[in-house]
Amino acid sequence: MKLCDMHTHSDNSFDAKSTVDELCQAALGNGLYAIAITDHCEAEYINMGEDCEFGSFDRLIPQSVRDINSAKEKYKDRLLVLRGLELGEPIHDPAQTKHALEYADFDFILASVHNLRGYEDFYYLDYKTVDVNELLRRYFDELIETSNFEHFDSLSHLTYPLRYIVEREGYYPDLTPFQEQIDEIFKTLIKNKKALEINVSGLFKPIGRTLPDIELVRRFRELGGEYVTVGTDAHSADMVGKGIEQGIEVARAAGFTHYTIFREHKPELLVFDNYSW
Ligand SMILES: [Zn+2]
Ligand SMILES: [Zn+2]
């Protein structure tokens, strides 16, 4: 089975430390077939330039693309290196989003929601003082909007806030009240031929499951989901490829016969037949 990590960050992301070359070396060392470098680009902060806590995306993303292009050349025939981008909150600023998509001819775009309109990243919220159900209702609403956005390939880390709720408050919220919203997200992805990401970072955190977990991946499949991508969300080279096999196993157990990579935004299916590890 070809192993592909479709979500990694280089030192061109404010919160990551390994170079693109180090990520690729790790991918080769772990026997991966493909790696997508998907550095952060938060649409609503692009126009802040260097005054932004993330650094200037106008500087960082073109640098990311140059580094990826060098790696593509260096590792050709040995490793498929894909030009990716993790586009944060595209619906918060459509004009800047359009600008971001013009940085390069990307292979693969992840769409993410790390913060709600007018809020900080879920990472910074104090879950003792917010109404968690109201927060999640708004989160899934923004994801419905995001899933209707045209220019992306895979919806990243659905249930992201739960990572922090479990970590800080020690419980996994009941998602039953949000099933209708989640179904709408899934139906929109399916209608628009987009993928759902199985983000395996949660396997190594207190939440202990993929984002989203197998129940939701199964629901996506039941509704007719065709494409899932699997990514580690590695922010350092030592995490590249870690947990990809478990992510693929989640897809298989949820009823998928394949998982997917994207090249020039076109889905390529990696079929599970005859695989072993
Ligand atoms: Zn993210
Ligand atoms: Zn990420």
GROMACS .gro file of C-alpha atoms and ligand atoms in nm:
model
  279
    1MET     CA    1   0.000   0.000   0.000
    2LYS     CA    2   0.135   0.340  -0.092
    3LEU     CA    3   0.150   0.566   0.212
    4CYS     CA    4   0.085   0.935   0.160
    5ASP     CA    5   0.089   1.216   0.413
    6MET     CA    6  -0.133   1.493   0.279
    7HIS     CA    7  -0.093   1.746   0.562
    8THR     CA    8   0.247   1.871   0.683
    9HIS     CA    9   0.398   2.205   0.788
   10SER     CA   10   0.747   2.336   0.723
   11ASP     CA   11   0.932   2.625   0.889
   12ASN     CA   12   0.738   2.850   0.651
   13SER     CA   13   0.451   2.803   0.897
   14PHE     CA   14   0.478   3.018   1.209
   15ASP     CA   15   0.431   2.720   1.440
   16ALA     CA   16   0.655   2.461   1.272
   17LYS     CA   17   1.030   2.414   1.271
   18SER     CA   18   1.157   2.167   1.011
   19THR     CA   19   1.263   2.267   0.661
   20VAL     CA   20   1.081   2.129   0.357
   21ASP     CA   21   1.394   1.925   0.286
   22GLU     CA   22   1.389   1.773   0.636
   23LEU     CA   23   1.019   1.683   0.593
   24CYS     CA   24   1.098   1.513   0.263
   25GLN     CA   25   1.395   1.324   0.413
   26ALA     CA   26   1.165   1.198   0.689
   27ALA     CA   27   0.902   1.098   0.432
   28LEU     CA   28   1.162   0.899   0.240
   29GLY     CA   29   1.296   0.745   0.559
   30ASN     CA   30   0.946   0.630   0.652
   31GLY     CA   31   0.885   0.483   0.307
   32LEU     CA   32   0.616   0.728   0.201
   33TYR     CA   33   0.505   0.746  -0.159
   34ALA     CA   34   0.390   1.109  -0.140
   35ILE     CA   35   0.399   1.411   0.087
   36ALA     CA   36   0.199   1.731   0.056
   37ILE     CA   37   0.355   2.038   0.218
   38THR     CA   38   0.058   2.242   0.337
   39ASP     CA   39   0.184   2.554   0.511
   40HIS     CA   40  -0.059   2.781   0.691
   41CYS     CA   41  -0.220   3.075   0.518
   42GLU     CA   42  -0.486   3.248   0.727
   43ALA     CA   43  -0.690   3.451   0.480
   44GLU     CA   44  -0.815   3.721   0.714
   45TYR     CA   45  -0.460   3.806   0.833
   46ILE     CA   46  -0.282   3.828   0.497
   47ASN     CA   47  -0.324   4.202   0.464
   48MET     CA   48  -0.157   4.262   0.803
   49GLY     CA   49   0.182   4.179   0.648
   50GLU     CA   50   0.467   4.146   0.898
   51ASP     CA   51   0.249   4.299   1.174
   52CYS     CA   52   0.081   3.965   1.211
   53GLU     CA   53   0.163   3.706   1.478
   54PHE     CA   54   0.193   3.453   1.195
   55GLY     CA   55   0.445   3.658   0.993
   56SER     CA   56   0.372   3.785   0.645
   57PHE     CA   57   0.200   3.528   0.426
   58ASP     CA   58   0.309   3.730   0.123
   59ARG     CA   59   0.665   3.639   0.219
   60LEU     CA   60   0.612   3.292   0.372
   61ILE     CA   61   0.392   3.122   0.113
   62PRO     CA   62   0.600   3.212  -0.193
   63GLN     CA   63   0.905   3.087   0.007
   64SER     CA   64   0.719   2.765   0.087
   65VAL     CA   65   0.643   2.719  -0.283
   66ARG     CA   66   1.009   2.779  -0.379
   67ASP     CA   67   1.123   2.524  -0.121
   68ILE     CA   68   0.865   2.272  -0.243
   69ASN     CA   69   0.971   2.323  -0.604
   70SER     CA   70   1.336   2.259  -0.511
   71ALA     CA   71   1.234   1.943  -0.326
   72LYS     CA   72   1.023   1.827  -0.621
   73GLU     CA   73   1.334   1.847  -0.837
   74LYS     CA   74   1.569   1.695  -0.579
   75TYR     CA   75   1.343   1.398  -0.494
   76LYS     CA   76   1.187   1.327  -0.831
   77ASP     CA   77   1.163   0.952  -0.903
   78ARG     CA   78   1.192   0.883  -0.527
   79LEU     CA   79   0.913   1.079  -0.362
   80LEU     CA   80   0.608   1.259  -0.492
   81VAL     CA   81   0.620   1.609  -0.339
   82LEU     CA   82   0.295   1.802  -0.371
   83ARG     CA   83   0.245   2.178  -0.359
   84GLY     CA   84  -0.014   2.223  -0.088
   85LEU     CA   85  -0.162   2.499   0.124
   86GLU     CA   86  -0.372   2.496   0.441
   87LEU     CA   87  -0.611   2.780   0.381
   88GLY     CA   88  -0.751   2.900   0.712
   89GLU     CA   89  -1.099   3.053   0.725
   90PRO     CA   90  -1.134   3.124   0.351
   91ILE     CA   91  -1.491   3.249   0.403
   92HIS     CA   92  -1.377   3.521   0.644
   93ASP     CA   93  -1.207   3.717   0.367
   94PRO     CA   94  -1.289   3.611   0.009
   95ALA     CA   95  -1.070   3.882  -0.151
   96GLN     CA   96  -0.758   3.781   0.042
   97THR     CA   97  -0.841   3.417  -0.020
   98LYS     CA   98  -0.839   3.481  -0.392
   99HIS     CA   99  -0.502   3.654  -0.349
  100ALA     CA  100  -0.366   3.351  -0.159
  101LEU     CA  101  -0.472   3.110  -0.431
  102GLU     CA  102  -0.271   3.311  -0.681
  103TYR     CA  103   0.060   3.250  -0.502
  104ALA     CA  104   0.116   2.934  -0.710
  105ASP     CA  105  -0.035   2.650  -0.906
  106PHE     CA  106  -0.113   2.434  -0.608
  107ASP     CA  107  -0.180   2.061  -0.625
  108PHE     CA  108  -0.385   2.044  -0.314
  109ILE     CA  109  -0.571   2.290  -0.091
  110LEU     CA  110  -0.692   2.210   0.259
  111ALA     CA  111  -0.968   2.431   0.398
  112SER     CA  112  -0.970   2.480   0.773
  113VAL     CA  113  -1.157   2.661   1.046
  114HIS     CA  114  -0.926   2.740   1.340
  115ASN     CA  115  -1.130   3.030   1.472
  116LEU     CA  116  -1.482   3.164   1.440
  117ARG     CA  117  -1.551   3.514   1.311
  118GLY     CA  118  -1.455   3.757   1.584
  119TYR     CA  119  -1.295   3.488   1.799
  120GLU     CA  120  -0.939   3.371   1.861
  121ASP     CA  121  -0.818   3.024   1.762
  122PHE     CA  122  -0.996   2.748   1.954
  123TYR     CA  123  -0.657   2.679   2.106
  124TYR     CA  124  -0.682   3.003   2.308
  125LEU     CA  125  -1.043   2.977   2.430
  126ASP     CA  126  -1.130   2.915   2.792
  127TYR     CA  127  -1.389   2.639   2.777
  128LYS     CA  128  -1.498   2.708   3.135
  129THR     CA  129  -1.634   3.050   3.040
  130VAL     CA  130  -1.784   2.982   2.696
  131ASP     CA  131  -2.107   2.798   2.619
  132VAL     CA  132  -1.956   2.491   2.453
  133ASN     CA  133  -2.277   2.386   2.276
  134GLU     CA  134  -2.328   2.733   2.132
  135LEU     CA  135  -1.965   2.744   2.025
  136LEU     CA  136  -1.992   2.408   1.849
  137ARG     CA  137  -2.319   2.509   1.682
  138ARG     CA  138  -2.141   2.812   1.537
  139TYR     CA  139  -1.837   2.605   1.446
  140PHE     CA  140  -2.042   2.360   1.241
  141ASP     CA  141  -2.233   2.650   1.082
  142GLU     CA  142  -1.905   2.802   0.965
  143LEU     CA  143  -1.801   2.464   0.830
  144ILE     CA  144  -2.125   2.444   0.629
  145GLU     CA  145  -2.028   2.779   0.477
  146THR     CA  146  -1.671   2.660   0.422
  147SER     CA  147  -1.783   2.339   0.252
  148ASN     CA  148  -1.972   2.555   0.002
  149PHE     CA  149  -1.653   2.747  -0.080
  150GLU     CA  150  -1.534   2.655  -0.427
  151HIS     CA  151  -1.156   2.653  -0.420
  152PHE     CA  152  -1.032   2.372  -0.202
  153ASP     CA  153  -0.984   1.995  -0.224
  154SER     CA  154  -1.021   1.854   0.128
  155LEU     CA  155  -1.190   1.978   0.445
  156SER     CA  156  -0.936   1.963   0.723
  157HIS     CA  157  -0.960   1.836   1.083
  158LEU     CA  158  -1.338   1.845   1.130
  159THR     CA  159  -1.397   1.849   1.512
  160TYR     CA  160  -1.078   2.053   1.573
  161PRO     CA  161  -1.224   2.230   1.886
  162LEU     CA  162  -1.281   1.892   2.050
  163ARG     CA  163  -0.906   1.841   2.066
  164TYR     CA  164  -0.884   2.127   2.316
  165ILE     CA  165  -1.210   2.056   2.497
  166VAL     CA  166  -1.095   1.702   2.573
  167GLU     CA  167  -0.747   1.823   2.667
  168ARG     CA  168  -0.863   2.095   2.908
  169GLU     CA  169  -1.201   1.977   3.031
  170GLY     CA  170  -1.154   1.603   3.012
  171TYR     CA  171  -1.475   1.510   2.829
  172TYR     CA  172  -1.574   1.445   2.468
  173PRO     CA  173  -1.891   1.647   2.393
  174ASP     CA  174  -2.199   1.465   2.266
  175LEU     CA  175  -2.225   1.552   1.895
  176THR     CA  176  -2.580   1.421   1.852
  177PRO     CA  177  -2.734   1.773   1.863
  178PHE     CA  178  -2.512   1.869   1.567
  179GLN     CA  179  -2.573   1.566   1.345
  180GLU     CA  180  -2.799   1.759   1.109
  181GLN     CA  181  -2.531   2.026   1.058
  182ILE     CA  182  -2.260   1.762   1.015
  183ASP     CA  183  -2.475   1.580   0.758
  184GLU     CA  184  -2.515   1.905   0.568
  185ILE     CA  185  -2.136   1.954   0.564
  186PHE     CA  186  -2.090   1.600   0.433
  187LYS     CA  187  -2.364   1.630   0.169
  188THR     CA  188  -2.211   1.955   0.045
  189LEU     CA  189  -1.864   1.801   0.020
  190ILE     CA  190  -2.009   1.505  -0.170
  191LYS     CA  191  -2.212   1.723  -0.406
  192ASN     CA  192  -1.904   1.936  -0.481
  193LYS     CA  193  -1.677   1.629  -0.520
  194LYS     CA  194  -1.454   1.731  -0.234
  195ALA     CA  195  -1.268   1.519   0.017
  196LEU     CA  196  -1.293   1.485   0.392
  197GLU     CA  197  -0.958   1.476   0.570
  198ILE     CA  198  -0.881   1.210   0.831
  199ASN     CA  199  -0.635   1.404   1.046
  200VAL     CA  200  -0.436   1.159   1.257
  201SER     CA  201  -0.276   1.418   1.489
  202GLY     CA  202  -0.538   1.339   1.754
  203LEU     CA  203  -0.405   0.984   1.791
  204PHE     CA  204  -0.104   1.128   1.973
  205LYS     CA  205  -0.298   1.373   2.190
  206PRO     CA  206  -0.535   1.322   2.485
  207ILE     CA  207  -0.835   1.301   2.248
  208GLY     CA  208  -0.685   0.971   2.127
  209ARG     CA  209  -0.878   0.951   1.801
  210THR     CA  210  -0.863   1.087   1.451
  211LEU     CA  211  -1.026   1.421   1.358
  212PRO     CA  212  -1.300   1.339   1.269
  213ASP     CA  213  -1.333   0.999   1.435
  214ILE     CA  214  -1.439   0.675   1.271
  215GLU     CA  215  -1.810   0.725   1.347
  216LEU     CA  216  -1.817   1.046   1.146
  217VAL     CA  217  -1.601   0.903   0.866
  218ARG     CA  218  -1.848   0.612   0.845
  219ARG     CA  219  -2.138   0.857   0.826
  220PHE     CA  220  -1.962   1.043   0.543
  221ARG     CA  221  -1.928   0.713   0.357
  222GLU     CA  222  -2.293   0.618   0.424
  223LEU     CA  223  -2.407   0.946   0.271
  224GLY     CA  224  -2.204   0.869  -0.042
  225GLY     CA  225  -1.862   1.014   0.039
  226GLU     CA  226  -1.606   0.913  -0.221
  227TYR     CA  227  -1.283   1.088  -0.125
  228VAL     CA  228  -1.087   1.088   0.199
  229THR     CA  229  -0.734   1.222   0.240
  230VAL     CA  230  -0.511   1.123   0.531
  231GLY     CA  231  -0.268   1.363   0.696
  232THR     CA  232  -0.055   1.385   1.007
  233ASP     CA  233  -0.058   1.764   1.044
  234ALA     CA  234   0.312   1.718   1.127
  235HIS     CA  235   0.473   2.036   1.257
  236SER     CA  236   0.817   1.870   1.276
  237ALA     CA  237   0.999   1.609   1.070
  238ASP     CA  238   0.975   1.339   1.339
  239MET     CA  239   0.594   1.335   1.300
  240VAL     CA  240   0.588   1.296   0.920
  241GLY     CA  241   0.399   0.980   0.828
  242LYS     CA  242   0.329   0.892   1.192
  243GLY     CA  243  -0.016   0.736   1.220
  244ILE     CA  244  -0.090   0.735   0.846
  245GLU     CA  245  -0.148   0.359   0.854
  246GLN     CA  246  -0.401   0.399   1.136
  247GLY     CA  247  -0.571   0.675   0.938
  248ILE     CA  248  -0.596   0.449   0.634
  249GLU     CA  249  -0.733   0.175   0.860
  250VAL     CA  250  -1.005   0.416   0.981
  251ALA     CA  251  -1.102   0.480   0.618
  252ARG     CA  252  -1.111   0.108   0.542
  253ALA     CA  253  -1.309   0.022   0.857
  254ALA     CA  254  -1.553   0.304   0.774
  255GLY     CA  255  -1.635   0.135   0.444
  256PHE     CA  256  -1.397   0.300   0.199
  257THR     CA  257  -1.223   0.087  -0.062
  258HIS     CA  258  -0.956   0.350  -0.123
  259TYR     CA  259  -0.813   0.676  -0.003
  260THR     CA  260  -0.715   0.971  -0.216
  261ILE     CA  261  -0.436   1.209  -0.305
  262PHE     CA  262  -0.472   1.517  -0.521
  263ARG     CA  263  -0.236   1.624  -0.796
  264GLU     CA  264  -0.321   1.949  -0.974
  265HIS     CA  265  -0.648   1.932  -0.778
  266LYS     CA  266  -0.738   1.603  -0.947
  267PRO     CA  267  -0.822   1.310  -0.721
  268GLU     CA  268  -0.611   0.993  -0.757
  269LEU     CA  269  -0.744   0.685  -0.581
  270LEU     CA  270  -0.518   0.451  -0.386
  271VAL     CA  271  -0.714   0.129  -0.369
  272PHE     CA  272  -0.690  -0.093  -0.061
  273ASP     CA  273  -0.673  -0.425  -0.249
  274ASN     CA  274  -0.377  -0.649  -0.161
  275TYR     CA  275  -0.237  -0.420   0.099
  276SER     CA  276  -0.039  -0.540   0.399
  277TRP     CA  277   0.190  -0.394   0.660
  278ZN      ZN  278  -0.521   2.334   1.084
  279ZN      ZN  279  -0.223   2.200   0.972
   0.00000   0.00000   0.00000
